[in-house]
Amino acid sequence: AALSREEPQSGYLLSVTIKNIERELICPACKELFTHPLILPCQHSICHKCVKELLLTLDDSFNDVGSDNSNQSSPRLRLPSPSMDKIDRINRPGWKRNSLTPRTTIFPCPGCEHDVDLGERGINGLFRNFTLETIVERYRQAARAATAIMCDLCKPPPQESTKSCMDCSASYCNECFKIHHPWGTIKAQHEYVGPTTNFRPKILMCPEHETERINMYCELCRRPVCHLCKLGGNHANHRVTTMSSAYKTLKEKLSKDIDYLIGKESQVKSQISELNLLMKETECNGERAKEEAITHFEKLFEILEERKSSVLKAIDSSKKLRLDKFQTQMEEYQGLLENNGLVGYAQEVLKETDQSCFVQTAKQLHLRIQKATESLKSFRPAAQTSFEDYVVNTSKQTELLGELSFFSSGIDVPEINEEQSKVYNNALINWHHPEKDKADSYVLEYRKINREDEMSWNEIEVCGTSKIIQDLENSSTYAFRVRAYKGSICSPCSRELILHTPPAPVFSFLFDEKCGYNNEHLLLNLKRDRVESRAGFNLLLAAERIQVGYYTSLDYIIGDTGITKGKHFWAFRVEPYSYLVKVGVASSDKLQEWLRSPRDAVSPRYEQDSGHDSGSEDACFDSSQPFTLVTIGMKKFFIPKSPTSSNEPENRVLPMPTSIGIFLDYDKGKVSFYDMDHMKCLYERQVDCSHTLYPAFALMGSGGIQLEEPITAKYLEYQEDM
């Protein structure tokens, strides 16, 4: 089918000038007019050069993470000219970053910001958007109307061209066109248009089968295809239609849509006017709201200044009164030290021989000397130096000021449910709202708490009352809060919830139903994430051997995945009714030693002094051993004995946490046990990591262990169903 460049100037071109569609002709990558645009699978267009440069950017950033060329916002400004070897590598079918075998190419579309699959052919599998290219050329011609396109065949000086031949891909003046397209020849039948520099092929060829014409349209992929694509290619099972049918259908739809938009022109203008009024009203209301807020804060400042003046005045008055008392007392003692006349006077009074005169004088003198003597015997300051009674308590006011927000207009503050909110591999935040039906949506805010820098809040709009937050940093503390929205009115923020992330990535595993699993004593569920130990008939039979010196042993079960490097963290819950449970890690060789013999009474595993019993780790003070287990039972957490800490029972027995976490640093040879509720380390020690380590568990009597389920979207759906 011939691709005529001259299209009727009808429809929207009659109502919308070519200059008003400039934003539709701008490439989303380089922000310039399209140059040889290609159609991506997501139906967005992008310059051919931009596609190459973006793929080169991805290639460079993948090979060198620290490269400054990884910015994709403006490749033409930030990237050097691509080398020919890189361009050839990108153009080759099946190219992908660091790929040696044909694979699909993933490309980030700058228009919709989604990754699209370019297929095995990469750029070569994309269609060139000739229609968009023609419209861009029309726009350029309108923009440079004063700049003429010169004839390509004229002798210097060239004349202004009047026609362009699409078959010859050249522009001609009237004289040259007659010479090179004489009447009665084949060239006279060439297709010619107005002067242009944009020449495109007359026939659109298939990028998959370069020798085949495009003659069909795939309705599933929404792209033109050839008959070979339908017969045995990627579109063999897709529904296709003829190109003429697709052309007619799409043109009718587009014409109807354009007519609808043109018919709504008056309505759009009215809405634009309304939006202008709303913008002005918003500007005025915003300024008024700022003035009111400033007034309220100024009133608060006045109250604070008044209270500040009153408090400081009271402190100054008390200080002055106390200093006066200290000054008077100091003067009295200074008098005792400097005024020796009192003592001399008293000595002279003692020389008085007349009894009546002595009594008359000595009485008052005795009181003065007695007072001085008593003050020397018991020194007591005349006032207190502490101002504890004058400490201003602002904790309540500080909390209220911290919650200072806009008037909620009847929207209650949502409350985060601390019991249902948790953090594991991701963070799950649940909240409830007293007036749930009155809120249109919620905004969940979270940020990392950093003592050095004040981190900004991240915001996520949520329609429900729960949300999973992903990509949180390990061994970090995060604050979460939520607020409700009703239209443009929002409630104050809820109280902040502080959660601590695990110290390492979550290690996923299930219980191993084969290695050492005793189905007589242990019951494993179908999902293999929960195990129970039942004290049944078999345990009673084993208990009879106690009379002849035997005893009941532990039943071991391990994880189905081993660890050979890196840092890992996993969590689980021990049922409160559990009698005795041991949890930790064990090496592969130690497990083989424990589980190598059948379960009978003569196995070394059951000998009380063999060192393989459940309590051997309590007595072992080696700096490094191939296993570490801690004991949990009867709602208690027992810390193993250690030569460096107190081994008193009251110091080794802790309340059993609701959920327990284990952190294994294989490279450093260290294992730690955590209280998951507060992400607090309860106990840690060295462990021999020369072999593969497995999560290990052991049970005796009644008990149960439930592995912590990773937080995913399915987990959230399950919680909502519950």
XYZ file of C-alpha atoms in Angstrom:
722
model
C 0.000 0.000 0.000
C 1.351 3.389 -0.941
C 2.060 5.721 1.999
C 0.985 9.086 0.725
C 2.492 12.020 2.562
C -0.204 14.504 1.587
C -3.229 13.999 3.848
C -6.394 16.087 3.805
C -6.201 19.123 6.010
C -9.510 18.287 7.656
C -10.799 17.325 11.112
C -8.780 18.722 13.942
C -6.372 20.655 11.645
C -9.242 22.978 10.760
C -9.999 23.736 14.391
C -6.567 23.396 15.954
C -3.562 25.136 14.431
C -0.393 23.178 13.919
C 1.421 25.274 16.526
C -0.981 24.220 19.272
C 0.078 20.558 19.093
C 3.737 21.154 19.863
C 3.656 19.251 23.166
C 2.456 16.147 21.300
C 5.532 16.330 19.081
C 8.129 16.432 21.878
C 10.181 13.335 22.655
C 9.791 12.403 26.371
C 13.514 11.569 26.581
C 15.349 14.495 24.965
C 12.484 17.032 25.288
C 12.984 18.050 21.656
C 11.011 17.504 18.472
C 10.937 13.875 17.398
C 13.667 12.707 15.027
C 12.937 9.374 13.325
C 10.505 8.304 16.085
C 10.051 4.614 16.912
C 6.876 3.077 18.379
C 7.481 1.146 21.609
C 5.303 -1.857 22.576
C 3.512 0.400 25.086
C 2.444 2.580 22.080
C 4.589 5.550 23.169
C 7.029 7.040 20.676
C 10.671 7.957 21.214
C 13.505 9.161 18.976
C 15.620 6.445 17.405
C 18.752 8.105 18.755
C 17.291 8.392 22.250
C 16.531 4.668 22.352
C 20.149 3.887 21.572
C 21.487 6.385 24.083
C 19.212 5.148 26.869
C 20.255 1.553 26.233
C 23.879 2.658 26.301
C 23.196 4.432 29.591
C 21.776 1.253 31.070
C 24.760 -0.697 29.789
C 27.250 1.752 31.338
C 25.398 1.995 34.673
C 25.154 -1.794 34.875
C 28.889 -2.233 34.313
C 29.900 0.739 36.459
C 27.402 1.599 39.182
C 29.255 4.750 40.101
C 29.196 6.197 36.592
C 27.879 9.713 36.260
C 26.337 8.801 32.925
C 23.474 6.834 34.469
C 21.142 9.836 34.484
C 18.369 9.235 31.962
C 16.650 12.588 32.171
C 18.446 14.145 29.197
C 20.679 11.714 27.338
C 21.627 14.161 24.647
C 23.014 16.591 27.216
C 24.643 14.153 29.615
C 25.939 11.323 27.427
C 28.971 11.313 25.148
C 28.555 10.324 21.555
C 27.960 6.575 21.407
C 30.777 4.555 19.949
C 30.110 2.505 16.834
C 30.928 -0.794 18.504
C 28.342 -0.164 21.210
C 25.749 0.885 18.662
C 26.408 -2.236 16.632
C 26.066 -4.350 19.735
C 22.731 -2.753 20.581
C 21.420 -3.110 17.043
C 22.233 -6.817 16.945
C 19.201 -9.022 17.539
C 18.950 -10.512 20.994
C 21.133 -7.862 22.674
C 20.759 -7.469 26.404
C 23.038 -6.061 29.105
C 25.979 -8.424 29.589
C 24.193 -11.100 27.565
C 26.035 -13.603 25.419
C 22.942 -15.487 24.273
C 19.845 -14.140 22.460
C 17.425 -12.764 25.046
C 14.725 -10.168 25.218
C 15.724 -6.549 25.809
C 14.082 -4.676 28.688
C 13.745 -0.955 28.017
C 12.421 1.716 30.453
C 9.892 3.825 28.557
C 10.375 7.501 29.504
C 6.746 8.200 28.593
C 4.928 5.845 30.980
C 7.964 4.997 33.182
C 7.319 1.271 32.787
C 9.733 -1.390 31.607
C 8.766 -2.717 28.179
C 10.013 -5.842 26.424
C 11.594 -5.071 23.046
C 11.814 -8.758 22.177
C 14.792 -10.645 20.818
C 15.333 -8.206 17.918
C 15.616 -5.187 20.178
C 15.546 -1.884 18.305
C 15.300 -3.683 14.969
C 11.886 -4.973 15.960
C 10.371 -1.487 16.413
C 8.278 0.280 13.774
C 9.165 3.764 12.647
C 6.279 6.155 13.306
C 6.025 7.717 9.853
C 2.728 9.450 10.592
C 4.191 11.250 13.602
C 7.307 12.030 11.598
C 5.173 13.628 8.869
C 3.295 15.774 11.380
C 6.596 16.889 12.935
C 7.802 17.874 9.477
C 4.633 19.918 8.928
C 5.260 21.659 12.230
C 8.832 22.392 11.261
C 7.695 23.776 7.927
C 5.209 26.051 9.663
C 7.916 27.176 12.079
C 10.421 27.933 9.322
C 7.978 29.256 6.713
C 10.448 31.989 5.832
C 13.235 29.471 5.198
C 12.980 27.964 1.723
C 14.043 24.453 0.699
C 16.455 24.752 -2.185
C 16.572 22.576 -5.308
C 18.986 19.649 -5.076
C 19.724 19.501 -8.857
C 20.233 23.154 -9.774
C 23.645 24.459 -10.698
C 24.937 27.126 -8.326
C 23.275 29.248 -7.287
C 20.376 26.823 -6.550
C 16.767 27.899 -7.002
C 13.974 27.522 -4.452
C 12.308 24.128 -4.779
C 8.631 23.765 -5.588
C 8.252 19.985 -5.387
C 9.836 16.984 -3.674
C 9.830 13.512 -5.241
C 9.185 10.725 -2.731
C 10.636 8.116 -5.131
C 13.851 10.031 -5.837
C 14.120 11.443 -2.269
C 15.054 14.836 -3.712
C 13.618 18.361 -4.069
C 13.285 20.152 -7.416
C 12.498 23.518 -8.805
C 9.989 23.611 -11.702
C 12.659 23.495 -14.409
C 14.698 20.670 -12.864
C 11.553 18.638 -12.164
C 10.568 18.798 -15.854
C 14.087 17.785 -16.909
C 14.376 14.800 -14.566
C 10.733 13.702 -14.867
C 9.977 14.033 -18.575
C 6.457 13.387 -19.788
C 5.773 9.874 -21.029
C 8.521 8.186 -18.973
C 8.307 6.015 -15.843
C 9.667 8.870 -13.707
C 6.660 10.934 -14.669
C 4.588 8.527 -12.568
C 6.642 9.224 -9.424
C 4.810 10.532 -6.384
C 5.572 14.166 -5.660
C 4.584 16.434 -2.801
C 5.344 19.927 -1.626
C 8.908 20.880 -0.689
C 10.121 18.747 2.219
C 13.258 17.241 3.733
C 11.400 14.269 5.188
C 11.404 11.296 2.835
C 9.897 8.003 3.854
C 9.539 4.657 2.043
C 6.415 4.062 -0.003
C 5.925 0.582 1.387
C 6.123 -0.411 5.072
C 8.200 -3.581 5.514
C 8.039 -6.067 8.398
C 10.935 -5.670 10.898
C 10.817 -9.415 11.644
C 10.815 -10.467 7.977
C 12.575 -7.669 6.153
C 11.533 -8.792 2.659
C 7.813 -9.015 3.457
C 5.272 -6.225 3.217
C 3.017 -5.292 6.106
C -0.524 -6.402 5.176
C -2.214 -7.407 8.466
C -2.923 -5.941 11.885
C -2.610 -7.969 15.131
C -5.478 -7.005 17.426
C -3.795 -8.556 20.477
C -0.417 -6.836 20.120
C -1.918 -3.764 18.422
C 0.767 -3.603 15.719
C 1.034 -4.269 11.952
C 2.381 -7.683 10.907
C 3.076 -9.621 7.722
C 1.628 -12.971 6.617
C 4.752 -14.857 7.801
C 4.251 -13.475 11.324
C 0.768 -14.968 11.257
C 1.736 -18.291 9.693
C 4.624 -19.317 11.915
C 5.890 -16.309 13.837
C 5.139 -14.731 17.187
C 1.575 -13.886 16.125
C 0.552 -17.376 14.958
C -2.150 -17.781 17.623
C -3.192 -14.139 17.702
C -6.290 -12.668 16.172
C -5.466 -10.563 13.108
C -7.444 -8.502 10.631
C -6.732 -7.038 7.203
C -4.886 -3.752 7.024
C -7.794 -2.086 5.188
C -10.230 -3.205 7.864
C -7.947 -2.015 10.653
C -7.389 1.278 8.819
C -11.115 1.836 8.418
C -11.959 0.895 12.024
C -9.212 2.939 13.661
C -9.861 5.931 11.422
C -13.565 5.888 12.274
C -12.807 5.689 15.986
C -10.249 8.466 15.818
C -12.571 10.670 13.741
C -15.416 10.167 16.223
C -13.144 11.018 19.136
C -11.853 14.126 17.391
C -15.390 15.246 16.482
C -16.436 14.701 20.085
C -13.554 16.836 21.369
C -14.259 19.571 18.814
C -17.955 19.497 19.748
C -17.008 19.954 23.388
C -14.818 22.950 22.673
C -17.212 25.409 24.303
C -17.549 23.143 27.319
C -13.757 22.888 27.627
C -13.413 26.677 27.423
C -16.039 27.040 30.131
C -14.223 24.563 32.323
C -10.931 26.373 31.736
C -12.575 29.616 32.857
C -13.925 27.848 35.919
C -10.464 26.479 36.680
C -8.991 29.978 36.409
C -11.558 31.234 38.927
C -10.800 28.300 41.219
C -7.088 29.040 41.006
C -7.668 32.673 41.977
C -9.987 31.616 44.802
C -7.405 29.092 45.993
C -4.733 31.788 45.944
C -6.872 34.127 48.055
C -7.970 31.409 50.469
C -4.388 30.212 50.826
C -3.162 33.698 51.730
C -6.061 34.115 54.172
C -5.247 30.764 55.772
C -1.597 31.795 56.135
C -2.612 35.059 57.813
C -4.903 33.201 60.216
C -2.174 30.684 61.023
C 0.300 33.509 61.677
C -2.246 35.168 63.976
C -2.757 31.959 65.968
C 0.960 31.402 66.324
C 1.518 35.019 67.362
C -1.069 34.535 70.114
C 0.792 31.452 71.252
C 4.060 33.415 71.193
C 2.447 36.154 73.316
C 1.215 33.624 75.873
C 4.641 31.987 75.966
C 6.374 35.341 76.390
C 3.973 36.278 79.201
C 4.500 32.962 80.967
C 8.241 33.229 80.382
C 8.330 36.687 81.983
C 6.252 35.517 84.954
C 8.381 32.414 85.548
C 11.654 34.316 85.282
C 10.336 36.979 87.663
C 9.398 34.334 90.244
C 12.826 32.712 89.932
C 14.572 36.087 90.364
C 12.473 36.939 93.463
C 13.259 33.599 95.089
C 16.924 33.961 94.228
C 17.078 37.454 95.763
C 15.330 36.333 98.958
C 17.698 33.403 99.406
C 20.783 35.506 98.716
C 19.617 38.047 101.348
C 19.269 35.262 103.930
C 22.712 33.905 103.084
C 24.181 37.432 103.360
C 22.662 37.991 106.807
C 23.913 34.618 108.051
C 27.365 35.273 106.631
C 27.519 38.643 108.391
C 26.651 36.974 111.699
C 29.450 34.445 111.318
C 31.816 37.139 110.161
C 31.002 39.018 113.354
C 31.907 35.950 115.399
C 35.198 35.751 113.615
C 36.183 39.415 113.615
C 34.423 40.949 116.662
C 36.526 39.630 119.549
C 35.152 42.435 121.741
C 32.295 40.185 122.818
C 34.737 37.732 124.350
C 36.776 40.516 125.975
C 33.639 42.124 127.285
C 32.529 38.806 128.765
C 35.904 38.399 130.439
C 35.592 41.824 132.043
C 32.079 41.011 133.234
C 33.486 37.951 135.007
C 35.639 40.284 137.134
C 32.510 41.869 138.599
C 32.286 40.965 142.339
C 28.928 42.474 143.070
C 26.441 39.713 142.615
C 23.454 41.906 141.796
C 25.309 43.879 139.159
C 26.834 40.670 137.667
C 23.462 38.966 137.327
C 21.966 42.051 135.760
C 24.661 42.225 133.061
C 25.536 38.566 132.595
C 22.007 37.416 131.733
C 21.854 39.208 128.348
C 25.513 38.464 127.662
C 24.975 34.761 128.316
C 22.144 34.634 125.769
C 24.350 36.196 123.109
C 27.249 33.842 123.755
C 24.901 30.832 123.936
C 23.404 31.728 120.566
C 26.832 31.979 118.969
C 27.867 28.688 120.552
C 24.788 26.873 119.292
C 25.288 28.199 115.750
C 28.808 26.850 115.794
C 27.705 23.446 117.048
C 25.039 22.890 114.377
C 25.667 24.765 111.155
C 22.525 25.081 109.038
C 22.276 27.258 105.900
C 19.620 29.887 106.083
C 18.148 28.910 102.665
C 18.214 26.149 100.020
C 20.388 26.354 96.943
C 18.263 24.018 94.841
C 15.602 25.386 92.517
C 13.899 22.041 91.932
C 10.522 23.590 92.701
C 11.062 26.094 89.902
C 11.668 23.635 87.043
C 9.123 24.292 84.277
C 7.316 21.119 83.215
C 6.556 21.439 79.492
C 6.240 17.754 78.572
C 2.465 17.870 78.197
C 2.545 21.155 76.307
C 5.378 19.903 74.089
C 3.325 16.846 73.178
C 0.298 18.991 72.389
C 2.365 21.370 70.273
C 3.849 18.397 68.440
C 0.341 17.295 67.516
C -0.653 20.802 66.454
C -2.410 20.516 63.086
C -5.309 21.837 61.071
C -8.842 21.581 62.297
C -10.099 18.173 61.173
C -13.716 19.255 60.605
C -15.070 16.126 62.250
C -12.525 13.634 60.831
C -11.218 11.550 63.690
C -7.552 10.695 63.994
C -6.799 7.125 62.824
C -4.970 4.878 65.258
C -2.244 2.416 64.278
C -2.896 -1.078 65.617
C 0.391 -1.996 67.291
C -0.595 -5.632 67.791
C -1.329 -6.238 64.104
C 1.563 -4.116 62.812
C 4.897 -5.849 62.460
C 8.141 -5.887 60.533
C 9.947 -8.922 59.113
C 11.123 -9.095 55.507
C 8.759 -6.159 54.905
C 6.748 -3.917 57.203
C 3.000 -4.463 57.656
C 1.136 -1.470 59.082
C -2.514 -1.837 60.174
C -4.713 0.914 61.519
C -8.352 1.477 62.353
C -10.473 4.570 62.045
C -13.480 5.255 64.296
C -15.240 6.983 61.406
C -14.069 4.616 58.666
C -16.904 5.404 56.262
C -16.188 9.140 56.410
C -12.593 8.901 55.118
C -11.982 8.763 51.362
C -8.362 7.672 51.667
C -5.378 7.608 53.977
C -1.779 8.713 53.704
C 0.791 6.491 55.396
C 4.027 8.259 56.242
C 7.273 6.611 57.272
C 10.893 7.600 57.705
C 14.143 6.174 58.946
C 15.179 7.473 62.351
C 18.724 8.767 62.181
C 20.354 10.444 65.158
C 22.691 12.454 62.971
C 20.311 13.719 60.283
C 16.593 14.428 60.280
C 15.184 12.230 57.512
C 12.200 13.411 55.488
C 8.875 11.560 55.537
C 7.924 9.236 52.688
C 4.216 9.303 51.796
C 2.021 6.550 50.344
C -1.663 7.013 49.529
C -3.754 4.029 50.678
C -7.427 3.298 50.076
C -7.756 0.607 52.766
C -6.591 0.390 56.378
C -3.381 -1.600 55.897
C -0.251 -1.371 53.796
C 2.950 -3.324 53.185
C 6.135 -1.246 53.005
C 9.000 -2.812 51.073
C 12.708 -2.120 50.601
C 13.433 -1.056 54.188
C 17.052 -1.055 55.298
C 18.227 -3.809 57.632
C 19.209 -3.088 61.235
C 17.379 0.246 61.184
C 14.634 1.989 63.112
C 11.603 3.410 61.323
C 8.743 5.622 62.443
C 5.258 5.226 60.959
C 2.179 7.434 61.166
C -1.066 7.801 59.241
C -3.677 10.468 58.609
C -7.157 10.345 57.060
C -8.461 12.384 54.125
C -11.995 13.442 53.292
C -11.863 15.421 50.091
C -9.267 18.145 50.655
C -9.621 17.993 54.448
C -7.211 15.836 56.408
C -7.108 14.697 60.002
C -4.117 15.172 62.308
C -1.461 12.484 62.169
C -1.763 9.455 64.390
C 0.724 8.648 67.108
C 3.988 7.408 65.681
C 4.750 3.686 65.741
C 8.427 2.785 66.066
C 9.554 -0.522 64.535
C 13.032 -2.040 64.232
C 14.001 -3.975 61.116
C 15.924 -7.279 61.389
C 19.738 -7.133 61.384
C 19.988 -9.104 58.129
C 17.877 -10.228 55.143
C 15.184 -12.779 55.974
C 16.183 -16.397 55.300
C 13.281 -18.448 53.911
C 13.075 -22.174 54.578
C 10.627 -24.899 55.616
C 10.933 -27.844 57.960
C 12.700 -30.853 56.416
C 10.368 -33.843 56.442
C 13.109 -36.323 55.550
C 16.327 -35.662 57.478
C 15.887 -36.959 61.049
C 12.136 -36.348 61.102
C 10.373 -38.723 63.555
C 6.737 -38.979 62.486
C 5.931 -41.043 65.577
C 6.557 -38.138 67.928
C 6.364 -35.098 65.627
C 3.437 -33.848 63.554
C 4.274 -31.655 60.536
C 1.563 -29.680 58.725
C 1.132 -29.724 54.940
C 2.808 -26.339 54.453
C 5.796 -27.592 56.469
C 5.976 -24.364 58.455
C 4.598 -25.755 61.732
C 5.668 -28.762 63.807
C 4.125 -30.175 66.996
C 5.422 -32.670 69.510
C 2.785 -34.818 71.150
C 3.320 -36.684 74.407
C 1.370 -39.784 73.373
C 1.410 -43.558 73.886
C 4.911 -44.012 72.440
C 6.344 -41.574 74.965
C 4.729 -43.501 77.825
C 6.310 -46.718 76.589
C 9.705 -45.039 76.429
C 9.240 -43.682 79.949
C 9.145 -47.217 81.354
C 12.871 -47.535 80.601
C 13.619 -44.904 83.224
C 13.467 -47.709 85.823
C 16.496 -49.391 84.237
C 18.628 -46.284 83.788
C 17.383 -44.926 80.450
C 15.663 -41.647 79.782
C 13.580 -39.922 77.134
C 15.453 -37.931 74.437
C 14.775 -34.937 72.217
C 13.217 -35.198 68.762
C 15.156 -33.119 66.226
C 13.931 -31.408 63.058
C 15.939 -29.048 60.822
C 15.375 -26.576 58.000
C 15.418 -27.819 54.425
C 17.982 -25.206 53.303
C 21.565 -24.829 54.478
C 23.727 -21.720 54.823
C 27.272 -21.475 53.493
C 27.905 -17.703 53.476
C 26.499 -14.268 54.249
C 24.181 -12.871 56.907
C 20.723 -14.371 57.478
C 17.806 -13.884 59.857
C 14.725 -15.999 60.534
C 11.993 -15.921 63.150
C 9.467 -18.309 64.695
C 6.989 -18.634 67.562
C 7.138 -21.236 70.323
C 3.705 -22.199 71.653
C 3.201 -21.152 75.299
C 2.208 -24.706 76.325
C 5.542 -26.139 75.151
C 7.388 -28.121 77.818
C 10.923 -28.108 76.383
C 12.103 -26.754 73.037
C 15.634 -26.120 71.801
C 16.326 -23.765 68.895
C 19.455 -22.600 67.123
C 21.862 -23.756 64.413
C 23.870 -26.915 63.815
C 26.482 -27.896 61.249
C 25.948 -30.672 58.730
C 28.581 -32.953 60.291
C 27.095 -32.515 63.769
C 23.636 -33.352 62.450
C 24.988 -36.502 60.829
C 26.498 -37.435 64.173
C 23.204 -36.853 65.965
C 21.041 -38.600 63.401
C 23.335 -41.349 62.096
C 21.892 -44.147 64.273
C 18.353 -45.562 64.496
C 16.273 -44.413 67.384
C 17.002 -47.062 69.991
C 18.110 -47.053 73.571
C 21.660 -48.210 72.881
C 22.588 -45.327 70.559
C 25.321 -43.017 71.930
C 22.880 -40.206 71.306
C 20.902 -41.355 74.320
C 23.814 -41.868 76.687
C 23.611 -39.323 79.406
C 27.301 -38.510 79.442
C 28.024 -38.783 75.716
C 28.040 -35.049 75.145
C 25.261 -35.371 72.541
C 22.365 -34.805 74.852
C 20.283 -31.680 74.824
C 22.093 -30.077 77.705
C 25.634 -30.489 76.511
C 25.846 -26.975 75.140
C 25.184 -25.525 78.582
C 28.348 -27.046 79.955
C 30.502 -26.432 76.910
C 32.543 -23.226 77.127
C 34.501 -23.654 73.909
C 34.955 -20.402 72.017
C 33.578 -22.043 68.910
C 31.551 -25.213 68.439
C 29.650 -26.680 65.463
C 26.243 -25.997 66.974
C 24.482 -23.568 69.308
C 21.068 -24.237 70.861
C 19.154 -22.366 73.542
C 16.436 -23.832 75.706
C 12.850 -22.545 75.761
C 10.032 -23.991 77.785
C 7.297 -23.355 80.326
C 7.029 -19.767 79.033
C 10.713 -19.104 79.847
C 13.832 -18.369 77.806
C 16.973 -19.928 79.287
C 20.319 -18.316 78.480
C 23.129 -20.908 78.294
C 25.915 -20.831 80.880
C 28.914 -18.681 80.116
C 32.307 -18.256 81.837
C 32.206 -14.482 81.287
C 28.814 -13.723 82.841
C 26.806 -14.552 85.917
C 25.403 -18.063 85.903
C 22.882 -17.476 88.653
C 19.446 -18.856 87.678
C 17.726 -15.504 88.144
C 20.112 -13.938 85.624
C 19.778 -16.728 83.059
C 15.978 -17.106 82.994
C 13.950 -14.565 80.982
C 10.264 -14.416 80.026
C 9.683 -16.169 76.699
C 9.234 -13.633 73.860
C 6.135 -13.869 71.684
C 8.358 -14.320 68.638
C 12.035 -15.286 68.598
C 14.554 -14.394 65.893
C 17.924 -15.917 65.058
C 20.667 -13.934 63.319
C 23.534 -15.919 61.772
C 26.625 -14.134 60.487
C 28.320 -17.017 58.697
C 31.362 -15.015 57.630
C 32.135 -13.849 61.195
C 31.059 -17.153 62.781
C 28.507 -15.640 65.164
C 24.907 -16.521 66.021
C 22.528 -14.247 67.974
C 19.060 -14.755 69.458
C 16.566 -11.867 69.348
C 13.324 -10.813 70.968
C 11.317 -9.991 67.822
C 8.859 -7.722 69.643
C 11.593 -5.209 70.438
C 14.313 -6.502 68.063
C 16.585 -6.848 71.103
C 19.517 -9.267 71.245
C 19.116 -11.680 74.181
C 22.180 -13.869 73.683
C 25.020 -14.334 71.207
C 28.093 -16.534 70.855
C 30.641 -17.820 68.371
C 29.853 -20.876 66.244
C 32.061 -23.016 64.016
C 31.145 -22.244 60.378
C 33.570 -24.595 58.662
C 30.625 -26.684 57.400
C 27.127 -25.947 56.121
C 24.863 -24.703 58.927
C 21.157 -25.495 59.185
C 18.369 -24.017 61.333
C 17.911 -26.680 64.038
C 15.006 -27.374 66.406
C 14.376 -30.014 69.050
C 11.268 -30.821 71.120
C 10.521 -32.927 74.168
C 7.048 -33.583 75.499
C 4.169 -31.419 74.313
C 5.204 -28.425 72.275
C 4.867 -26.549 69.008
C 6.944 -24.312 66.737
C 5.487 -22.034 64.042
C 7.826 -20.435 61.484
C 7.214 -16.743 60.889
C 5.505 -16.235 57.539
C 7.111 -13.667 55.219
C 5.023 -10.529 54.728
C 3.749 -10.432 51.142
C 0.634 -9.255 49.310
C -0.920 -12.710 49.861
C -0.162 -12.365 53.558
C -2.062 -9.067 53.606
C -5.063 -10.621 51.830
C -5.079 -13.431 54.389
C -5.012 -10.915 57.256
C -7.940 -9.010 55.733
C -9.927 -12.233 55.366
C -9.262 -13.037 59.002
